Short mmCIF file of C-alpha atoms in Angstrom, two decimals:
data_model
loop_
_atom_site.label_atom_id
_atom_site.label_comp_id
_atom_site.label_asym_id
_atom_site.label_seq_id
_atom_site.Cartn_x
_atom_site.Cartn_y
_atom_site.Cartn_z
CA UNK A 24 25.40 6.77 -38.55
CA UNK A 25 22.93 5.40 -35.99
CA UNK A 26 24.74 3.38 -33.37
CA UNK A 27 23.69 -0.10 -32.30
CA UNK A 28 22.66 1.36 -28.94
CA UNK A 29 20.46 4.00 -30.58
CA UNK A 30 18.82 1.34 -32.74
CA UNK A 31 18.16 -0.78 -29.69
CA UNK A 32 16.73 2.17 -27.74
CA UNK A 33 14.43 2.94 -30.67
CA UNK A 34 12.71 -0.41 -30.08
CA UNK A 35 11.60 0.71 -26.62
CA UNK A 36 8.13 2.28 -26.52
CA UNK A 37 8.28 6.08 -26.58
CA UNK A 38 6.09 6.39 -23.49
CA UNK A 39 8.48 4.14 -21.57
CA UNK A 40 11.48 6.21 -22.66
CA UNK A 41 9.68 9.37 -21.51
CA UNK A 42 8.69 7.93 -18.13
CA UNK A 43 10.61 8.15 -14.87
CA UNK A 44 11.54 5.22 -12.65
CA UNK A 45 10.17 5.02 -9.11
CA UNK A 46 12.82 6.61 -6.89
CA UNK A 47 13.56 5.31 -3.40
CA UNK A 48 15.15 8.03 -1.29
CA UNK A 49 18.55 7.16 0.24
CA UNK A 50 18.16 6.80 3.99
CA UNK A 51 21.57 5.81 5.34
CA UNK A 52 22.21 7.53 8.66
CA UNK A 53 18.69 8.95 8.84
CA UNK A 54 15.67 8.19 11.00
CA UNK A 55 13.50 6.64 8.27
CA UNK A 56 9.92 7.86 8.59
CA UNK A 57 9.01 8.14 4.90
CA UNK A 58 7.72 4.72 3.81
CA UNK A 59 5.12 3.54 6.36
CA UNK A 60 7.24 0.63 7.52
CA UNK A 61 6.71 -1.13 10.84
CA UNK A 62 9.68 0.18 12.87
CA UNK A 63 9.90 -2.92 15.07
CA UNK A 64 12.16 -5.87 14.38
CA UNK A 65 11.62 -9.36 15.75
CA UNK A 66 12.82 -10.01 19.30
CA UNK A 67 16.32 -11.59 19.35
CA UNK A 68 15.06 -15.05 20.27
CA UNK A 69 12.66 -15.06 17.34
CA UNK A 70 15.37 -13.74 15.01
CA UNK A 71 17.49 -16.73 15.92
CA UNK A 72 14.60 -19.18 15.47
CA UNK A 73 13.75 -17.72 12.07
CA UNK A 74 17.38 -17.81 10.97
CA UNK A 75 17.68 -21.50 11.86
CA UNK A 76 14.45 -22.27 10.03
CA UNK A 77 15.48 -20.41 6.88
CA UNK A 78 18.91 -22.05 6.97
CA UNK A 79 17.32 -25.49 6.80
CA UNK A 80 15.38 -24.81 3.59
CA UNK A 81 16.14 -26.61 0.34
CA UNK A 82 17.30 -23.57 -1.61
CA UNK A 83 18.35 -25.79 -4.51
CA UNK A 84 14.70 -26.48 -5.29
CA UNK A 85 12.08 -24.25 -6.90
CA UNK A 86 9.13 -23.18 -4.71
CA UNK A 87 6.39 -25.81 -4.87
CA UNK A 88 3.34 -26.64 -2.76
CA UNK A 89 4.42 -24.27 -0.01
CA UNK A 90 3.22 -21.27 -2.04
CA UNK A 91 -0.33 -22.63 -2.27
CA UNK A 92 -0.23 -23.53 1.43
CA UNK A 93 0.78 -19.96 2.28
CA UNK A 94 -2.07 -18.58 0.19
CA UNK A 95 -4.61 -20.60 2.17
CA UNK A 96 -2.91 -19.72 5.48
CA UNK A 97 -3.22 -16.02 4.67
CA UNK A 98 -6.89 -16.48 3.76
CA UNK A 99 -7.48 -18.18 7.11
CA UNK A 100 -5.58 -15.36 8.85
CA UNK A 101 -7.93 -12.89 7.17
CA UNK A 102 -10.88 -14.85 8.50
CA UNK A 103 -12.44 -16.02 5.22
CA UNK A 104 -13.55 -19.52 4.28
CA UNK A 105 -12.05 -22.00 1.86
CA UNK A 106 -14.64 -21.00 -0.76
CA UNK A 107 -12.90 -17.63 -1.15
CA UNK A 108 -10.22 -17.48 -3.82
CA UNK A 109 -6.71 -16.29 -2.95
CA UNK A 110 -3.55 -15.64 -4.94
CA UNK A 111 -0.15 -14.26 -3.97
CA UNK A 112 1.99 -11.47 -5.36
CA UNK A 113 5.50 -10.20 -4.81
CA UNK A 114 4.04 -7.42 -2.69
CA UNK A 115 0.86 -5.58 -3.67
CA UNK A 116 2.67 -3.98 -6.61
CA UNK A 117 2.82 -7.25 -8.52
CA UNK A 118 -0.86 -7.93 -7.86
CA UNK A 119 -1.74 -4.46 -9.18
CA UNK A 120 0.27 -5.29 -12.28
CA UNK A 121 -1.49 -8.64 -12.75
CA UNK A 122 -4.92 -7.05 -12.30
CA UNK A 123 -4.01 -4.43 -14.89
CA UNK A 124 -2.88 -7.09 -17.38
CA UNK A 125 -6.09 -9.04 -16.78
CA UNK A 126 -8.30 -6.14 -17.95
CA UNK A 127 -5.92 -4.80 -20.62
CA UNK A 128 -8.30 -4.76 -23.57
CA UNK A 129 -7.98 -1.97 -26.16
CA UNK A 130 -9.62 1.17 -24.80
CA UNK A 131 -10.07 -0.19 -21.26
CA UNK A 132 -10.12 2.28 -18.37
CA UNK A 133 -8.75 2.10 -14.83
CA UNK A 134 -10.29 4.52 -12.32
CA UNK A 135 -9.21 5.58 -8.84
CA UNK A 136 -9.65 8.54 -6.48
CA UNK A 137 -6.74 10.97 -6.37
CA UNK A 138 -4.52 11.66 -4.60
CA UNK A 139 -3.88 7.96 -4.07
CA UNK A 140 -1.29 5.23 -4.47
CA UNK A 141 0.82 6.16 -7.49
CA UNK A 142 1.19 2.60 -8.77
CA UNK A 143 -2.46 2.38 -9.86
CA UNK A 144 -1.85 4.96 -12.57
CA UNK A 145 1.74 3.95 -13.32
CA UNK A 146 0.91 0.31 -14.00
CA UNK A 147 -2.23 1.19 -15.95
CA UNK A 148 -0.19 3.40 -18.25
CA UNK A 149 2.46 0.69 -18.63
CA UNK A 150 -0.28 -1.44 -20.20
CA UNK A 151 -1.36 1.57 -22.29
CA UNK A 152 -4.75 1.77 -20.60
CA UNK A 153 -6.74 4.91 -19.91
CA UNK A 154 -6.45 6.14 -16.34
CA UNK A 155 -9.10 8.39 -14.80
CA UNK A 156 -8.31 10.03 -11.48
CA UNK A 157 -11.30 11.46 -9.62
CA UNK A 158 -10.29 14.15 -7.08
CA UNK A 159 -11.23 13.64 -3.45
CA UNK A 160 -13.16 16.30 -1.57
CA UNK A 161 -10.79 19.14 -0.81
CA UNK A 162 -11.80 19.73 2.82
CA UNK A 163 -11.66 16.23 4.30
CA UNK A 164 -10.20 13.94 1.58
CA UNK A 165 -13.42 11.92 1.52
CA UNK A 166 -14.72 10.34 -1.68
CA UNK A 167 -16.65 12.73 -3.93
CA UNK A 168 -19.57 10.37 -4.49
CA UNK A 169 -21.33 12.33 -7.27
CA UNK A 170 -18.06 12.75 -9.17
CA UNK A 171 -17.16 9.07 -8.74
CA UNK A 172 -20.56 7.88 -9.93
CA UNK A 173 -20.49 10.29 -12.88
CA UNK A 174 -17.02 9.05 -13.87
CA UNK A 175 -18.17 5.44 -13.66
CA UNK A 176 -21.20 6.16 -15.84
CA UNK A 177 -19.10 8.03 -18.41
CA UNK A 178 -15.97 5.88 -18.61
CA UNK A 179 -17.31 2.40 -17.68
CA UNK A 180 -14.03 1.40 -16.00
CA UNK A 181 -12.94 -2.20 -16.16
CA UNK A 182 -11.09 -1.75 -12.85
CA UNK A 183 -11.59 0.58 -9.89
CA UNK A 184 -9.13 0.90 -7.01
CA UNK A 185 -10.30 2.08 -3.60
CA UNK A 186 -7.57 2.19 -0.94
CA UNK A 187 -9.04 1.53 2.49
CA UNK A 188 -7.41 3.43 4.25
CA UNK A 189 -6.05 5.63 1.51
CA UNK A 190 -2.41 6.55 0.93
CA UNK A 191 -1.25 9.29 1.49
CA UNK A 192 -4.30 10.75 3.24
CA UNK A 193 -4.81 7.80 5.68
CA UNK A 194 -8.57 8.25 5.23
CA UNK A 195 -11.02 5.40 5.91
CA UNK A 196 -13.77 6.41 3.50
CA UNK A 197 -17.52 6.18 4.12
CA UNK A 198 -18.51 2.51 3.77
CA UNK A 199 -21.98 3.34 2.41
CA UNK A 200 -20.46 5.46 -0.37
CA UNK A 201 -18.04 2.66 -1.23
CA UNK A 202 -20.90 0.16 -1.46
CA UNK A 203 -22.83 2.40 -3.86
CA UNK A 204 -19.71 2.77 -6.00
CA UNK A 205 -19.24 -1.01 -6.04
CA UNK A 206 -22.86 -1.51 -7.05
CA UNK A 207 -22.50 1.00 -9.90
CA UNK A 208 -19.21 -0.44 -11.15
CA UNK A 209 -19.38 -2.42 -14.41
CA UNK A 210 -16.16 -4.31 -13.63
CA UNK A 211 -13.77 -5.17 -10.83
CA UNK A 212 -13.52 -3.11 -7.64
CA UNK A 213 -10.30 -3.70 -5.70
CA UNK A 214 -10.26 -2.67 -2.06
CA UNK A 215 -6.60 -2.06 -1.28
CA UNK A 216 -6.24 -2.78 2.44
CA UNK A 217 -2.48 -2.39 2.77
CA UNK A 218 -2.94 -0.54 6.09
CA UNK A 219 -5.60 -2.84 7.51
CA UNK A 220 -3.62 -3.66 10.71
CA UNK A 221 -4.06 -0.04 11.80
CA UNK A 222 -7.67 0.54 10.68
CA UNK A 223 -10.90 0.22 12.65
CA UNK A 224 -12.80 -1.41 9.76
CA UNK A 225 -12.25 -3.63 6.73
CA UNK A 226 -14.21 -4.48 3.58
CA UNK A 227 -14.50 -8.27 3.84
CA UNK A 228 -18.26 -8.07 4.43
CA UNK A 229 -18.60 -5.91 1.31
CA UNK A 230 -16.64 -8.52 -0.63
CA UNK A 231 -19.08 -11.18 0.59
CA UNK A 232 -22.07 -9.12 -0.59
CA UNK A 233 -20.61 -7.83 -3.87
CA UNK A 234 -19.07 -10.53 -6.08
CA UNK A 235 -17.17 -7.95 -8.19
CA UNK A 236 -15.26 -6.73 -5.10
CA UNK A 237 -11.77 -8.08 -4.41
CA UNK A 238 -9.72 -7.36 -1.28
CA UNK A 239 -5.97 -6.87 -1.59
CA UNK A 240 -3.68 -7.00 1.43
CA UNK A 241 0.04 -7.08 2.10
CA UNK A 242 2.34 -8.33 4.82
CA UNK A 243 4.50 -5.22 4.37
CA UNK A 244 2.64 -3.11 6.95
CA UNK A 245 2.10 -6.23 9.07
CA UNK A 246 5.85 -6.03 9.66
CA UNK A 247 7.45 -7.81 6.70
CA UNK A 248 8.15 -5.04 4.19
CA UNK A 249 11.41 -6.74 3.26
CA UNK A 250 9.73 -10.07 2.54
CA UNK A 251 7.37 -8.82 -0.22
CA UNK A 252 4.17 -10.83 0.22
CA UNK A 253 0.87 -9.49 -1.10
CA UNK A 254 -2.38 -11.43 -1.38
CA UNK A 255 -5.68 -11.00 -3.20
CA UNK A 256 -8.99 -12.34 -1.89
CA UNK A 257 -12.35 -12.63 -3.60
CA UNK A 258 -14.74 -14.76 -5.61
CA UNK A 259 -12.87 -17.90 -6.66
CA UNK A 260 -13.92 -17.44 -10.29
CA UNK A 261 -12.40 -13.95 -10.43
CA UNK A 262 -9.25 -14.65 -8.43
CA UNK A 263 -8.68 -17.75 -10.55
CA UNK A 264 -8.32 -15.53 -13.62
CA UNK A 265 -5.61 -13.49 -11.89
CA UNK A 266 -3.90 -16.68 -10.73
CA UNK A 267 -3.44 -17.65 -14.39
CA UNK A 268 -1.20 -14.60 -14.84
CA UNK A 269 0.89 -15.15 -11.72
CA UNK A 270 4.46 -16.22 -12.49
CA UNK A 271 4.83 -19.80 -11.16
CA UNK A 272 7.74 -19.01 -8.84
CA UNK A 273 7.02 -15.41 -7.84
CA UNK A 274 7.25 -16.18 -4.09
CA UNK A 275 10.64 -17.51 -3.01
CA UNK A 276 10.95 -20.31 -0.47
CA UNK A 277 12.72 -17.86 1.86
CA UNK A 278 9.89 -15.33 1.64
CA UNK A 279 7.20 -17.96 2.05
CA UNK A 280 8.83 -19.48 5.13
CA UNK A 281 9.32 -16.04 6.69
CA UNK A 282 5.63 -15.36 6.13
CA UNK A 283 4.63 -18.68 7.75
CA UNK A 284 6.86 -17.84 10.70
CA UNK A 285 5.21 -14.44 11.06
CA UNK A 286 1.72 -15.94 11.00
CA UNK A 287 2.75 -18.39 13.72
CA UNK A 288 3.77 -15.38 15.82
CA UNK A 289 0.88 -13.12 14.79
CA UNK A 290 0.40 -12.07 18.42
CA UNK A 291 3.80 -10.33 18.35
CA UNK A 292 2.84 -8.33 15.28
CA UNK A 293 -0.63 -7.57 16.68
CA UNK A 294 1.00 -6.07 19.77
CA UNK A 295 3.27 -3.97 17.57
CA UNK A 296 0.27 -2.70 15.58
CA UNK A 297 -1.54 -1.80 18.82
CA UNK A 298 1.49 0.18 19.99
CA UNK A 299 1.69 2.00 16.65
CA UNK A 300 -2.01 2.93 16.84
CA UNK A 301 -1.40 4.45 20.27
CA UNK A 302 1.65 6.30 19.00
CA UNK A 303 -0.35 7.57 16.03
CA UNK A 304 -2.80 9.27 18.37
CA UNK A 305 0.05 10.72 20.43
CA UNK A 306 1.68 12.08 17.27
CA UNK A 307 -1.60 13.50 15.95
CA UNK A 308 -2.33 15.32 19.20
CA UNK A 309 1.18 16.81 19.29
CA UNK A 310 0.94 17.96 15.68
CA UNK A 311 -2.44 19.60 16.36
CA UNK A 312 -0.79 21.69 19.07
CA UNK A 313 2.00 22.96 16.83
CA UNK A 314 1.54 26.35 15.17
CA UNK A 315 1.49 26.32 11.38
CA UNK A 316 0.75 22.57 11.09
CA UNK A 317 -2.61 21.06 10.14
CA UNK A 318 -2.75 17.26 10.50
CA UNK A 319 -5.62 15.08 9.29
CA UNK A 320 -7.02 12.16 11.31
CA UNK A 321 -5.44 8.85 10.35
CA UNK A 322 -6.50 5.23 10.14
CA UNK A 323 -3.09 4.10 8.88
CA UNK A 324 0.41 4.14 10.32
CA UNK A 325 1.12 7.57 8.85
CA UNK A 326 -0.22 11.09 9.26
CA UNK A 327 -0.74 13.63 6.49
CA UNK A 328 -0.06 17.19 7.58
CA UNK A 329 -0.06 20.56 5.84
CA UNK A 330 2.82 22.85 6.75
CA UNK A 331 3.69 26.37 5.67
CA UNK A 332 6.43 25.21 3.28
CA UNK A 333 6.68 21.47 2.57
CA UNK A 334 10.04 21.65 0.78
CA UNK A 335 11.59 23.71 3.59
CA UNK A 336 10.17 21.40 6.27
CA UNK A 337 11.46 18.32 4.45
CA UNK A 338 14.93 19.86 4.15
CA UNK A 339 14.97 21.07 7.75
CA UNK A 340 14.05 17.64 9.12
CA UNK A 341 16.55 15.88 6.87
CA UNK A 342 19.26 18.23 8.11
CA UNK A 343 18.31 17.10 11.62
CA UNK A 344 18.57 13.42 10.65
CA UNK A 345 14.87 12.68 10.05
CA UNK A 346 13.57 11.51 6.66
CA UNK A 347 9.89 12.14 5.90
CA UNK A 348 7.95 12.24 2.63
CA UNK A 349 7.21 15.49 0.83
CA UNK A 350 3.99 14.68 -1.05
CA UNK A 351 3.17 18.25 -2.09
CA UNK A 352 3.94 17.61 -5.77
CA UNK A 353 1.71 14.52 -6.02
CA UNK A 354 -1.55 16.41 -6.54
CA UNK A 355 -2.85 19.99 -6.17
CA UNK A 356 -4.96 18.93 -3.18
CA UNK A 357 -1.71 18.12 -1.36
CA UNK A 358 -0.16 21.58 -1.62
CA UNK A 359 2.47 21.97 1.12
CA UNK A 360 1.64 18.57 2.59
CA UNK A 361 4.08 16.10 4.12
CA UNK A 362 3.50 12.51 5.19
CA UNK A 363 4.92 11.29 8.48
CA UNK A 364 5.30 7.59 9.26
CA UNK A 365 4.43 6.60 12.82
CA UNK A 366 7.54 5.23 14.52
CA UNK A 367 8.50 3.91 17.92
CA UNK A 368 7.97 6.16 20.96
CA UNK A 369 11.60 7.31 20.84
CA UNK A 370 11.47 7.89 17.07
CA UNK A 371 8.31 9.95 17.40
CA UNK A 372 9.92 12.04 20.15
CA UNK A 373 12.85 12.76 17.82
CA UNK A 374 10.47 13.62 14.97
CA UNK A 375 8.45 16.03 17.11
CA UNK A 376 11.59 17.68 18.46
CA UNK A 377 12.95 18.11 14.92
CA UNK A 378 9.65 19.65 13.83
CA UNK A 379 9.63 22.05 16.78
CA UNK A 380 13.22 23.04 16.05
CA UNK A 381 12.41 23.64 12.38
CA UNK A 382 9.52 25.92 13.34
CA UNK A 383 11.52 28.06 15.75
#
């Protein structure tokens, strides 16, 4: 006889039952260099000031006008005018989900270069949409313009994601190629600028020229990964459609106030980003000098590197107390590749020493 549990499970979509949940690697006791987090915490005096401010909030009330005020503050921080639409998400992940829902017509297609951020495909498939991944060029992880344009012409995607810089390759793709892709696109083009604090360029001017282009950013790499604030910028008419799908209380009063506090101290976070950019170049140069390691130039706060055996390198570093990301199974182009988050000077010294020890 079928049990009540089996009957209940039978109501869940078969593709959901066959899927795997996103797994966050345990990191207790390890130097955590696997998730592109800003390694710096607030100075003690700012920690105390933030704590007092959060303690004074009316936690018995639902979030209200403060959410809209934060949205406009983030738009001003990005340097765009009040005519530009903005909406907030619980991190970029929620915004990707809302964008996917917005275009979820029968037979609709989502397109993105691969390898790329895994949530583009995962959330498209959750809405039972077609997902087309167009491989990057194998030598430099640049966009394959002919392949991208051919895929757009064939599949007419409702939504295209272009990460700028890309994850996990940390590539800042050719702006002229991106513009031609945006011009050819029949629907929305979302420039995912999660790593913008570490990049030498952004796509706000493209957004101003191309009304189908939206820019998505997050405060996670800014230094607030634990606060979960993402924001979407673009033509007010387009962003307004996404705003309709946003849950009314998706940003807590605690998260919103922490974000306001961070914006008021943006100079602290800008100094941290500058330090991480310097450390990125130090790490890249050291990796270039190591035998058996091929790193790629980065415009993010991580470096992609090919090693002789990614699984063995991951295990060897973990045994030495350092957690990195083995991305070799994500895509054939990433064979034997690992991704290293840029840490503090001391953390990077420990990482490099662990790598040298694993090679000896």
